[in-house]
XYZ file of C-alpha atoms in Angstrom:
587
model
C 86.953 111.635 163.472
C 84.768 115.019 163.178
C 83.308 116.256 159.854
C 86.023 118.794 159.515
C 89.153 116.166 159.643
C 86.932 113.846 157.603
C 86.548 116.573 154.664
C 90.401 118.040 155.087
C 91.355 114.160 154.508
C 88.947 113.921 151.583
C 90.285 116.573 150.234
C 93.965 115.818 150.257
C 93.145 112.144 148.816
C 91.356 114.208 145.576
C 94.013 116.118 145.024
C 96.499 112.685 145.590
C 94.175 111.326 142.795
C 94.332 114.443 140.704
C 98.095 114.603 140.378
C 98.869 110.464 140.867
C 101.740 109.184 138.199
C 100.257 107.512 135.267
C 101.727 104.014 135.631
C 102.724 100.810 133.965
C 99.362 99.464 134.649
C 97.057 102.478 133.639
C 99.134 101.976 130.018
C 98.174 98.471 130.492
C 94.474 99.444 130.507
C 94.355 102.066 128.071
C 92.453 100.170 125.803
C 89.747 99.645 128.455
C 89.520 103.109 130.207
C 87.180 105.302 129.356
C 87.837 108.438 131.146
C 91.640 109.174 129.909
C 93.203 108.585 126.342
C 96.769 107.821 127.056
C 98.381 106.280 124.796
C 98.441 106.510 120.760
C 95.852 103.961 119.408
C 93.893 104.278 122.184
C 96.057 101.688 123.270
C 99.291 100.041 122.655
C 97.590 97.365 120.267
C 96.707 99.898 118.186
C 93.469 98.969 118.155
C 91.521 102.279 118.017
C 87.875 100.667 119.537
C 86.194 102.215 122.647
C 83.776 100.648 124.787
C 81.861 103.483 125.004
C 78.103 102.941 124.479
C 76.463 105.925 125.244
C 76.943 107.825 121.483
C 75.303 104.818 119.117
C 73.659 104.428 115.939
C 70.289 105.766 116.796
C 71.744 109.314 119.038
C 74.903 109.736 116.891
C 72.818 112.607 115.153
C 72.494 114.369 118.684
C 76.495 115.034 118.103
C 77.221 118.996 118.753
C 80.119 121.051 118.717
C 81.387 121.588 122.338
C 84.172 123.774 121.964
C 86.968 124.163 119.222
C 90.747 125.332 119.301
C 92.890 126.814 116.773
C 96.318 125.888 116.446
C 97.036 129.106 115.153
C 99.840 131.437 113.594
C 100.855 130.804 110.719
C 102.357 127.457 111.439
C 99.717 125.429 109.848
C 100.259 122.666 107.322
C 99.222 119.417 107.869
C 97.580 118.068 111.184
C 98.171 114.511 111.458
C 98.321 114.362 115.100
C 96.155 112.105 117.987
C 94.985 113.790 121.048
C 95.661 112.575 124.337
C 93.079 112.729 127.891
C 94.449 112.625 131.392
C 92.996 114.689 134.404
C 91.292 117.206 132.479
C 93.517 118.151 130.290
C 94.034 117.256 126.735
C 97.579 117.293 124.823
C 98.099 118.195 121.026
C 101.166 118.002 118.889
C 100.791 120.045 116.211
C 103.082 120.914 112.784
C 106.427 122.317 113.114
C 106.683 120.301 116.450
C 104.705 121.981 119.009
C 102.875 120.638 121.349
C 99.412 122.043 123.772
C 97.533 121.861 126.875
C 94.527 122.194 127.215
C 91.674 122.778 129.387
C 89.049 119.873 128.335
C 86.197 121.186 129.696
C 86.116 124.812 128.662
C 89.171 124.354 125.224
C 91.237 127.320 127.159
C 94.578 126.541 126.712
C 97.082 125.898 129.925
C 100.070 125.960 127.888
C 102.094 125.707 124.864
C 106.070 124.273 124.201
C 107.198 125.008 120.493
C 110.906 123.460 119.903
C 113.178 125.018 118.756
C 113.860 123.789 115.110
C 117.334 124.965 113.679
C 117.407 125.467 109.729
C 118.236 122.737 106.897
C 115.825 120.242 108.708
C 115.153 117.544 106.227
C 111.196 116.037 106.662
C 110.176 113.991 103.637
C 106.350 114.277 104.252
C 105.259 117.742 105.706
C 106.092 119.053 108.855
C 103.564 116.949 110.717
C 103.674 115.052 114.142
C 101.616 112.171 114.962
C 101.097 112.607 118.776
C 102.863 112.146 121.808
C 102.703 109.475 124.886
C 102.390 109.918 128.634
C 104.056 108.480 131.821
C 104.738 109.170 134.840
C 104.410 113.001 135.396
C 105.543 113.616 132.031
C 104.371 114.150 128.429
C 106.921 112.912 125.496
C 106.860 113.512 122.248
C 109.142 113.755 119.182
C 110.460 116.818 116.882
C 111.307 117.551 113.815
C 114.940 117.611 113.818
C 115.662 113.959 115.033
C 115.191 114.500 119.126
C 112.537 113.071 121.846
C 111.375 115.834 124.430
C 109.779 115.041 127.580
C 107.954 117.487 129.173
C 106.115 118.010 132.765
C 102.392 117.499 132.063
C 101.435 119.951 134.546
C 103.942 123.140 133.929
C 105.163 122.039 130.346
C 108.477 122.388 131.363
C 111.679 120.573 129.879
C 112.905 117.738 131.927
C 115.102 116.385 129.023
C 115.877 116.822 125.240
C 117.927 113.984 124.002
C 119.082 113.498 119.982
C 117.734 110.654 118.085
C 120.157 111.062 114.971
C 121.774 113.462 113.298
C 119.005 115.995 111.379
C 121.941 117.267 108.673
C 122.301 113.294 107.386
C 118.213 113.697 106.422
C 117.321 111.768 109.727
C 113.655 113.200 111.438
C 111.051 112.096 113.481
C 107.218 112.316 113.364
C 106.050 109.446 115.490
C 103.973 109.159 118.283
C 106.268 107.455 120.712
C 105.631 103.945 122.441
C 106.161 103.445 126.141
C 106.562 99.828 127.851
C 107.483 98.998 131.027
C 109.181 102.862 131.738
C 111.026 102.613 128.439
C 110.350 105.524 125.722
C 110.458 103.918 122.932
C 111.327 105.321 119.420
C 111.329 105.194 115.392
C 112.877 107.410 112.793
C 112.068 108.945 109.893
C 114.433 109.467 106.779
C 114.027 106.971 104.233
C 114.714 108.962 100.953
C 118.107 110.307 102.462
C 119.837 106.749 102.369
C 119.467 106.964 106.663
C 119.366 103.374 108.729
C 116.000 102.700 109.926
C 116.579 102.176 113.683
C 114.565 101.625 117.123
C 115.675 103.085 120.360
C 114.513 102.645 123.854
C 115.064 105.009 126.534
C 114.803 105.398 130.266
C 111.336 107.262 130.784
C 113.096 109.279 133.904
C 116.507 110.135 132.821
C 116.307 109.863 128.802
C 119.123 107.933 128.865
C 119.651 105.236 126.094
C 118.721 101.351 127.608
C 118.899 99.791 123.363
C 119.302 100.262 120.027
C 118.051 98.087 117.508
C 119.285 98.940 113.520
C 116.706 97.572 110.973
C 119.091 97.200 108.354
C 121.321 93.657 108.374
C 124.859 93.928 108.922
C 124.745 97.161 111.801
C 125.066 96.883 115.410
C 122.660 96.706 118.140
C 123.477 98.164 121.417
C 122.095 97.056 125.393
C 123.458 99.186 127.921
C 126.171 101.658 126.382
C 127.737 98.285 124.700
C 127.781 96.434 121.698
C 125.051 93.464 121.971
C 123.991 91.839 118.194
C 124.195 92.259 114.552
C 120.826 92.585 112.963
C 121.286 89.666 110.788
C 124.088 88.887 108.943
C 126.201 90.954 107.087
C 125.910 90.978 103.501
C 123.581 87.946 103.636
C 120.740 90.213 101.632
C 122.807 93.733 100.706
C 125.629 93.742 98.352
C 128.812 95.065 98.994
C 128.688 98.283 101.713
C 125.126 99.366 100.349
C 123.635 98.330 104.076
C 125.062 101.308 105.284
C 122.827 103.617 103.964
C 120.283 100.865 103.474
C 117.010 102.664 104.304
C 113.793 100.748 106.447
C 113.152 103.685 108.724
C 111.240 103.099 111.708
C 108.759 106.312 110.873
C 105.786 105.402 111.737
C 106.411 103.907 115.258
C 104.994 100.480 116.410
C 102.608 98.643 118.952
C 103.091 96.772 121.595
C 101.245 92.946 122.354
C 101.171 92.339 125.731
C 99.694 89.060 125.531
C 103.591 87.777 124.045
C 105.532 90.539 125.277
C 106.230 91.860 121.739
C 106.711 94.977 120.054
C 106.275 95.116 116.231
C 107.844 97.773 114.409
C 107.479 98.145 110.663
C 110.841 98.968 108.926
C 110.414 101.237 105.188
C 111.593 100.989 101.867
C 115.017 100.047 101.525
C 117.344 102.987 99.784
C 117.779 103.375 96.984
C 114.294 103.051 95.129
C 115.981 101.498 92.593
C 116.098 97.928 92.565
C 118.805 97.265 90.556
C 121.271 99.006 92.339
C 120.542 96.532 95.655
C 121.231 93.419 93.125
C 117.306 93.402 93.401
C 116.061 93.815 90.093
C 115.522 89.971 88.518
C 115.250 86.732 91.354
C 118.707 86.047 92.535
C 119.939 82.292 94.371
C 117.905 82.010 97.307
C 117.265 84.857 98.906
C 120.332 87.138 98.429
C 118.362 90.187 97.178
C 115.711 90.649 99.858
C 117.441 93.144 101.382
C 116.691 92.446 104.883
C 114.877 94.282 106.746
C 113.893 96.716 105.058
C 109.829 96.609 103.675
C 109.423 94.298 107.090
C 107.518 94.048 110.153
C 109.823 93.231 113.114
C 109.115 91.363 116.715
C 111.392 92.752 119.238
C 112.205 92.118 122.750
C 111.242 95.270 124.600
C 113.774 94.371 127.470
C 116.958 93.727 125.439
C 116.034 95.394 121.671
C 116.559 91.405 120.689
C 114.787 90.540 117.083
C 112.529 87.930 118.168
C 110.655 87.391 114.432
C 110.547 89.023 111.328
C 108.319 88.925 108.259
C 109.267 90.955 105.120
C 106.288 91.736 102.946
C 107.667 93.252 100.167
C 110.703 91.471 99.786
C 113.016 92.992 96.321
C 110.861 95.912 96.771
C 111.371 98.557 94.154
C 108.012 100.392 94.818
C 108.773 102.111 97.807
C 106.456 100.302 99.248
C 107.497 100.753 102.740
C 106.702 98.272 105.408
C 106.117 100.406 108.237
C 102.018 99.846 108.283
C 101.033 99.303 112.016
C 100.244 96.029 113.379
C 97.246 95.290 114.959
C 96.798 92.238 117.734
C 93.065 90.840 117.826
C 91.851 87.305 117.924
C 90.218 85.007 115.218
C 86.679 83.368 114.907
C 88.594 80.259 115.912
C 89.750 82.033 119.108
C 93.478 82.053 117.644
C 95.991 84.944 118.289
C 96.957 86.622 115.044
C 97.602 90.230 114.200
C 96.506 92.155 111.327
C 98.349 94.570 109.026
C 97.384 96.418 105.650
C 100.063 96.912 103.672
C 101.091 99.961 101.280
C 101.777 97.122 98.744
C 98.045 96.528 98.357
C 97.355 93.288 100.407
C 95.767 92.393 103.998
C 97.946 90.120 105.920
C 97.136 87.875 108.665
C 99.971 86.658 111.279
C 100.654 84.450 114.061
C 101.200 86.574 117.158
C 103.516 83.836 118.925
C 106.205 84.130 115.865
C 104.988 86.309 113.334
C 104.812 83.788 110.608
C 102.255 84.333 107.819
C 99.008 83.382 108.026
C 97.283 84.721 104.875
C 97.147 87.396 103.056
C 94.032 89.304 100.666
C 94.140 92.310 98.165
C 92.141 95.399 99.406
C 92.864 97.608 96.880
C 91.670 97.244 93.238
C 94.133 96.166 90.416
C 97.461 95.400 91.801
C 99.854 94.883 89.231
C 103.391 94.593 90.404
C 102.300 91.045 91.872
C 99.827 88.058 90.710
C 99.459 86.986 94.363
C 101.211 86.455 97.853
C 101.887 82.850 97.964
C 101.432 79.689 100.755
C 105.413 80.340 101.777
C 103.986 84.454 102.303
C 105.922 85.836 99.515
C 104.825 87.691 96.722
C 104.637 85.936 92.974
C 105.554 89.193 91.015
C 105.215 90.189 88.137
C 108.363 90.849 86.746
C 107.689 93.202 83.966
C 106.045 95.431 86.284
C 109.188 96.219 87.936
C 110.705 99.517 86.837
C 113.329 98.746 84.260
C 117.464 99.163 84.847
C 118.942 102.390 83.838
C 121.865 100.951 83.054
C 120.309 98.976 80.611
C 118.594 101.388 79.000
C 119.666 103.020 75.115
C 120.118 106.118 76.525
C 121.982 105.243 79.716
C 119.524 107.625 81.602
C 116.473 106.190 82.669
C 115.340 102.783 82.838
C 112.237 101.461 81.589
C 109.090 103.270 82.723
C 105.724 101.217 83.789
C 102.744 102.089 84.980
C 102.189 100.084 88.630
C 99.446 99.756 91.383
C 99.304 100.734 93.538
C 101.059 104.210 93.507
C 104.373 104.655 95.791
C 101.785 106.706 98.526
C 100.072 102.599 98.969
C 97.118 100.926 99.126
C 97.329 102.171 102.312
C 99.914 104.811 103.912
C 100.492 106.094 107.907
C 96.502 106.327 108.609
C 95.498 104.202 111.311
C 93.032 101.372 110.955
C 90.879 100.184 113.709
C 89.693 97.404 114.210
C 86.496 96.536 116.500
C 85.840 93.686 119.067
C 82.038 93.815 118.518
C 81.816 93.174 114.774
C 85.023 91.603 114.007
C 86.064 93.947 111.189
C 89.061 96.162 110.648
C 88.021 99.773 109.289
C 90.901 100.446 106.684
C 91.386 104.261 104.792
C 92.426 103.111 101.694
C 93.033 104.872 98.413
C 93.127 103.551 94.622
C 95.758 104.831 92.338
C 98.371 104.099 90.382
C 102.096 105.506 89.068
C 104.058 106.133 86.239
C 107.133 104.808 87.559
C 110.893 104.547 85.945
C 114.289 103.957 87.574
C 117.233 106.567 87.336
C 120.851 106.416 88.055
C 122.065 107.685 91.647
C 124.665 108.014 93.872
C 124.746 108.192 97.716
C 125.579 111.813 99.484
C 124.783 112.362 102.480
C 121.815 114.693 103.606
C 120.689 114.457 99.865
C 117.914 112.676 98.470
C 118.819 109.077 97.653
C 115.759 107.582 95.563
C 116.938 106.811 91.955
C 113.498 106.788 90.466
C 110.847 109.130 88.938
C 107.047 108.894 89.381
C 103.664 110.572 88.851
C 100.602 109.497 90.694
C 97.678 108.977 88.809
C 94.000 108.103 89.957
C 92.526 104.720 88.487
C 88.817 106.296 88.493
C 87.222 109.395 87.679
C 84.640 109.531 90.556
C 86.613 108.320 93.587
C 90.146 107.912 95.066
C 89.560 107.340 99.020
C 88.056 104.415 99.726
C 87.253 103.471 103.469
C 86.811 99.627 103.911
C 85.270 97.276 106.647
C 87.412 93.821 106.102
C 87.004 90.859 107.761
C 90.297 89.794 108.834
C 89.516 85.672 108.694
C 88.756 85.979 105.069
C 89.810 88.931 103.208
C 86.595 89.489 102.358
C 85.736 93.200 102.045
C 82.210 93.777 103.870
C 81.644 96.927 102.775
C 83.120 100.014 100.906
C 82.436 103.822 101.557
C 84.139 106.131 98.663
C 85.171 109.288 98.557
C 86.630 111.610 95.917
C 89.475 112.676 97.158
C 92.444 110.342 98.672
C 91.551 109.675 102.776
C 94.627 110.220 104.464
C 93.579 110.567 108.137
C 92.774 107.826 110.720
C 89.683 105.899 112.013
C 88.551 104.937 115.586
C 85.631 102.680 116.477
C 83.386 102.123 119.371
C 81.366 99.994 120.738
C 78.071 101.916 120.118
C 78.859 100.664 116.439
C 80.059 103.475 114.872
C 83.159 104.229 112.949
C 84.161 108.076 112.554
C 87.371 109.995 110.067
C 87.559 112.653 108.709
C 87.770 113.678 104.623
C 90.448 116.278 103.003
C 86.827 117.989 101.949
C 86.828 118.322 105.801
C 83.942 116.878 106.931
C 83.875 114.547 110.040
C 82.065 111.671 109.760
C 80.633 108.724 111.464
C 79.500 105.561 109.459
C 77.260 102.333 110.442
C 79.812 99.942 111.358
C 78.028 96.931 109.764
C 76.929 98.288 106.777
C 78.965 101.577 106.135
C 75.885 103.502 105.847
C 76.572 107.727 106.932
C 74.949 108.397 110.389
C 76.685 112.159 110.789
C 78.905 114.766 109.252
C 80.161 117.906 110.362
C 82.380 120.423 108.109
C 85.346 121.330 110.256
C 86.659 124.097 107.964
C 89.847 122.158 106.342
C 91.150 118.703 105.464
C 90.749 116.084 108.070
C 94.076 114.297 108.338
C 94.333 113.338 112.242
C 93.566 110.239 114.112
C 90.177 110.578 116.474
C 89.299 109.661 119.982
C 86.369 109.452 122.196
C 86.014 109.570 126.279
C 83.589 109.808 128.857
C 83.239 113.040 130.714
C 81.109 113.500 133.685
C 78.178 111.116 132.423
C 78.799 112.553 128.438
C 80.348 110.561 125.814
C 83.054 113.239 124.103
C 84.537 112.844 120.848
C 87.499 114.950 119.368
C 89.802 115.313 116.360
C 91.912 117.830 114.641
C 91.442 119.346 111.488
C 93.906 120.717 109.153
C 94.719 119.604 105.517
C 98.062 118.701 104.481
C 100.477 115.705 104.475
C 102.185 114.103 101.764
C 99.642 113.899 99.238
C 99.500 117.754 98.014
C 103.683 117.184 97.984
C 103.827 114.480 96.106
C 100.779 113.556 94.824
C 101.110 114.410 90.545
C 97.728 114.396 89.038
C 96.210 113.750 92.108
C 97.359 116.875 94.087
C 96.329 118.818 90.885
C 92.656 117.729 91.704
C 92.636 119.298 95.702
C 95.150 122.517 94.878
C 91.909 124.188 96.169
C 91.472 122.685 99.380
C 92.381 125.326 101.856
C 95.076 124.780 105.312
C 93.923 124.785 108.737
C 94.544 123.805 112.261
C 91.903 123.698 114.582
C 91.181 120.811 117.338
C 87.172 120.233 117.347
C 85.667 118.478 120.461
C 82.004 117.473 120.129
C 79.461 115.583 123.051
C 76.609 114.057 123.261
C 74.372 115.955 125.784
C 72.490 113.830 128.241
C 69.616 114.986 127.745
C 69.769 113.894 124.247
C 71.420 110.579 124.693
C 68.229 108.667 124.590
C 66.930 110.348 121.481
């Protein structure tokens, strides 16, 4: 074969390489790769933890700026969003469901989709979006008004637009989705409207529906176009036809352990807020006012949408103290399989990958009240008169007794990722301390309307700091170290193996902390409130990390006193990409 065949074939096998279908496997190795960031969590356990060595403790202050891109317009609002990396080109969601491509080595953007939202769209939170997911030759991610879009990575192009639920009943989505085995796989959002918290897979190709798994006992799953199970039994944990608009949205999306073939899906507060009204409010024979599943994490069958486990960590839950915190598979000091999950309710729980039964479980939040403990059998021992009292018992027939509980409704800790990191053993937790005036009102269902039943105001519990990032080891409870921060964290952390742990603040500064002992390594002020999730890759012999600033979320709409205290913290929307230059790598 003569040079000039030898460099035509060359040629044709980079561009085969260039444009080759992300598969089953490269999912599979997400979490491994260095080069590409395809999945959300930088892979589907969720784990958030790079191998990357390169940018460590000593260089981390060589960390510059490499290029930056503004989301623009005046569609800002908050940026909760994770980037995604495949053959040079990195993918954004952004508010108001949009979604980017860009050029990663010069920021220039390739192209841009914006859906097409219709008015009366219902979002609790902020018009965020948490990321998207990528298969095949396609990019998928979710929008505002309850539908999952796949796009062509390359063009940006529509290959389908298929309806989750119905937008006018309060149903959304904000997700990142989850993709096993060529199924999309998907959550919803909606809990304050009275929706049911569901979880659908699709085919990756066509879009067309494979299951559907209701969180809520006493609704039908589907496999195939046809009726399969009940989740649970009907009435078993719901009075009379309250399951119907019983709540535990799927909104935050789930992870996936391949070691037992699992995905684990955390299901929300069940609707309405008030206890009573679900035959909740005082301990009832056995277990008849759970009100399964809502406030749960869930083990499903990825092939059939089959529950496999379930473990409810807020059973009775009048908090809204939703269950949807992402669970995290890593492995013990004792070499056991366990995952690990931090719960808005305030506690750390440990639990056995193989069936999801409890393990342990640890406060890492400062003075929980609603509950003494979480006992040996894994439920909570509350504390009864920290439950928000019954309307209908009250004098005035209008509000029920008001308390004052810990942690506030917005948790000990809300949507922001944890990580968790193979070399030390610790999960890195964004955590915040405050409490809530809380009371309990009367309601009625209607649909598309808010369906709480309750009244709050957040509080903070101490003058100098709310946020509160935390390295826990998962084997004891034990908190390792503490960083704090004065206003509430509400964007994710990543890890690497170079022993550093990096988020971002709502006073916008990027950061990267020692992750044995906390200590700040580097900051850079990005301009607005951090409130996305970051990554890191390896580019051409340069370790790259990236994240996307732009304040907003739930805590300036709902957080009482505390939004009061950053009214002046200004919007934003800008994606910020930084690198360690070789030449400064051994500095």
């Amino acid at each position: 074969m003569n040079r000039f065949v030898m460099a035509a074939v060359a040629a044709l096998l980079s561009v085969g390489v260039a444009h080759a279908e992300v598969t089953e496997q490269d999912l599979a190795n997400d979490a491994t790769s260095t080069d590409n960031v395809l999945t959300n969590g930088m892979g589907r356990g969720l784990q958030r933890y790079s191998p990357l060595e390169t940018l460590n403790k000593t260089n981390v202050k060589n960390l510059i700026p490499a290029w930056a891109f503004s989301l623009g317009g005046e569609k800002q609002r908050g940026q909760e969003t994770q980037p995604l990396v495949y053959d040079g080109v990195m993918y954004v969601t952004g508010s108001y469901s949009r979604l980017w491509a860009i050029d990663l080595k010069t920021g220039k953007e390739l192209w841009q989709f914006d859906a097409r939202l219709p008015e009366g769209i219902l979002p609790c939170c902020d018009v965020i979006n948490r990321g998207g997911a990528i298969y095949g030759n396609n990019i998928y991610f979710g929008t505002l008004d309850a539908r999952i879009v796949a796009l062509d990575l390359k063009t940006g192009d529509v290959k389908w637009n298929k309806k989750i639920a119905e937008y006018k009943e309060g149903y959304s989505y904000t997700a990142a989705p989850l993709i096993v085995d060529g199924l999309v796989i998907t959550g919803n959002s909606g809990g304050e409207f009275g929706i049911v918290g569901e979880v659908q897979a699709r085919n990756a190709e066509t879009g067309e529906i494979v299951w559907t798994r209701p969180t809520i006992e006493g609704n039908m799953g589907t496999l195939n176009g046809k009726e399969s199970t009940m989740t649970g039994t009907l009435n078993a944990t719901w009075p009379g036809d309250m399951w119907k608009t019983g709540g535990g949205a799927t909104w935050l999306g789930g992870s996936y352990d391949a070691d037992t073939d699992t995905l684990i899906f955390g299901a929300g507060n069940p609707s309405p807020w008030n206890s009573h009204l679900r035959n909740a409010g005082t301990p009832t024979e056995g277990n008849k006012g759970d009100n399964l599943y809502a406030a749960s994490r869930l083990g499903i069958d990825p092939k059939t949408g089959e529950i496999k486990w379930h473990y409810q960590t807020t059973p009775r839950e009048g908090w809204d103290f939703d269950g949807v915190n992402e669970v995290v598979p890593f492995v013990d000091k004792d070499g056991n399989k366990r995952f690990g999950t931090a719960d808005r309710n305030g506690f750390f729980y440990v639990l056995n990958r193989e069936d999801g039964a409890f393990v342990h479980a640890t406060p890492f939040v400062k003075n929980i009240t609603w509950a003494k403990e979480i006992g040996k059998d894994g439920r909570p021992v509350y504390n009864e008169d920290n439950r928000p009292g019954d309307p209908a018992k009250a004098a005035d027939g209008e509000k029920g007794q008001q308390i004052f509980a810990v942690p506030s409704f917005l948790g000990g800790k809300n949507w922001m990722p944890m990580s968790y990191s193979q070399k030390t053993g610790l999960f890195y937790v964004p955590s915040n301390e405050w409490g809530m005036d809380i009371w309990n009102e009367p309601i009625t269902y209607k649909k598309g309307a808010a369906y709480l039943g309750a009244g709050f105001t957040i509080k903070p519990l101490f003058e100098d700091y709310i946020g509160s990032m935390k390295a826990i080891d998962p084997n004891t409870g034990d908190i390792k170290w503490e960083y704090k921060n004065p206003s509430p964290l509400w964007g994710g952390t990543m890890n690497t193996a170079g022993g550093l742990v990096f988020f971002g603040t709502p006073e916008g500064e990027f950061k990267a902390l020692d992750a044995e002992s906390g200590e700040e390594l580097w900051s850079f002020q990005t301009g607005s409130g951090i409130v996305g999730q970051p990554i890191t890759w390896e580019q051409d012999g340069e370790q790259y990390v990236s994240v996307v600033s732009g304040w907003g979320g739930a805590v300036p709409l709902w957080g009482g006193e505390v939004a009061k205290k950053v009214n002046y913290l200004n919007q934003g929307g800008m994606v910020w990409t930084f690198k360690l230059p070789k030449a400064m790598a051994s500095n």
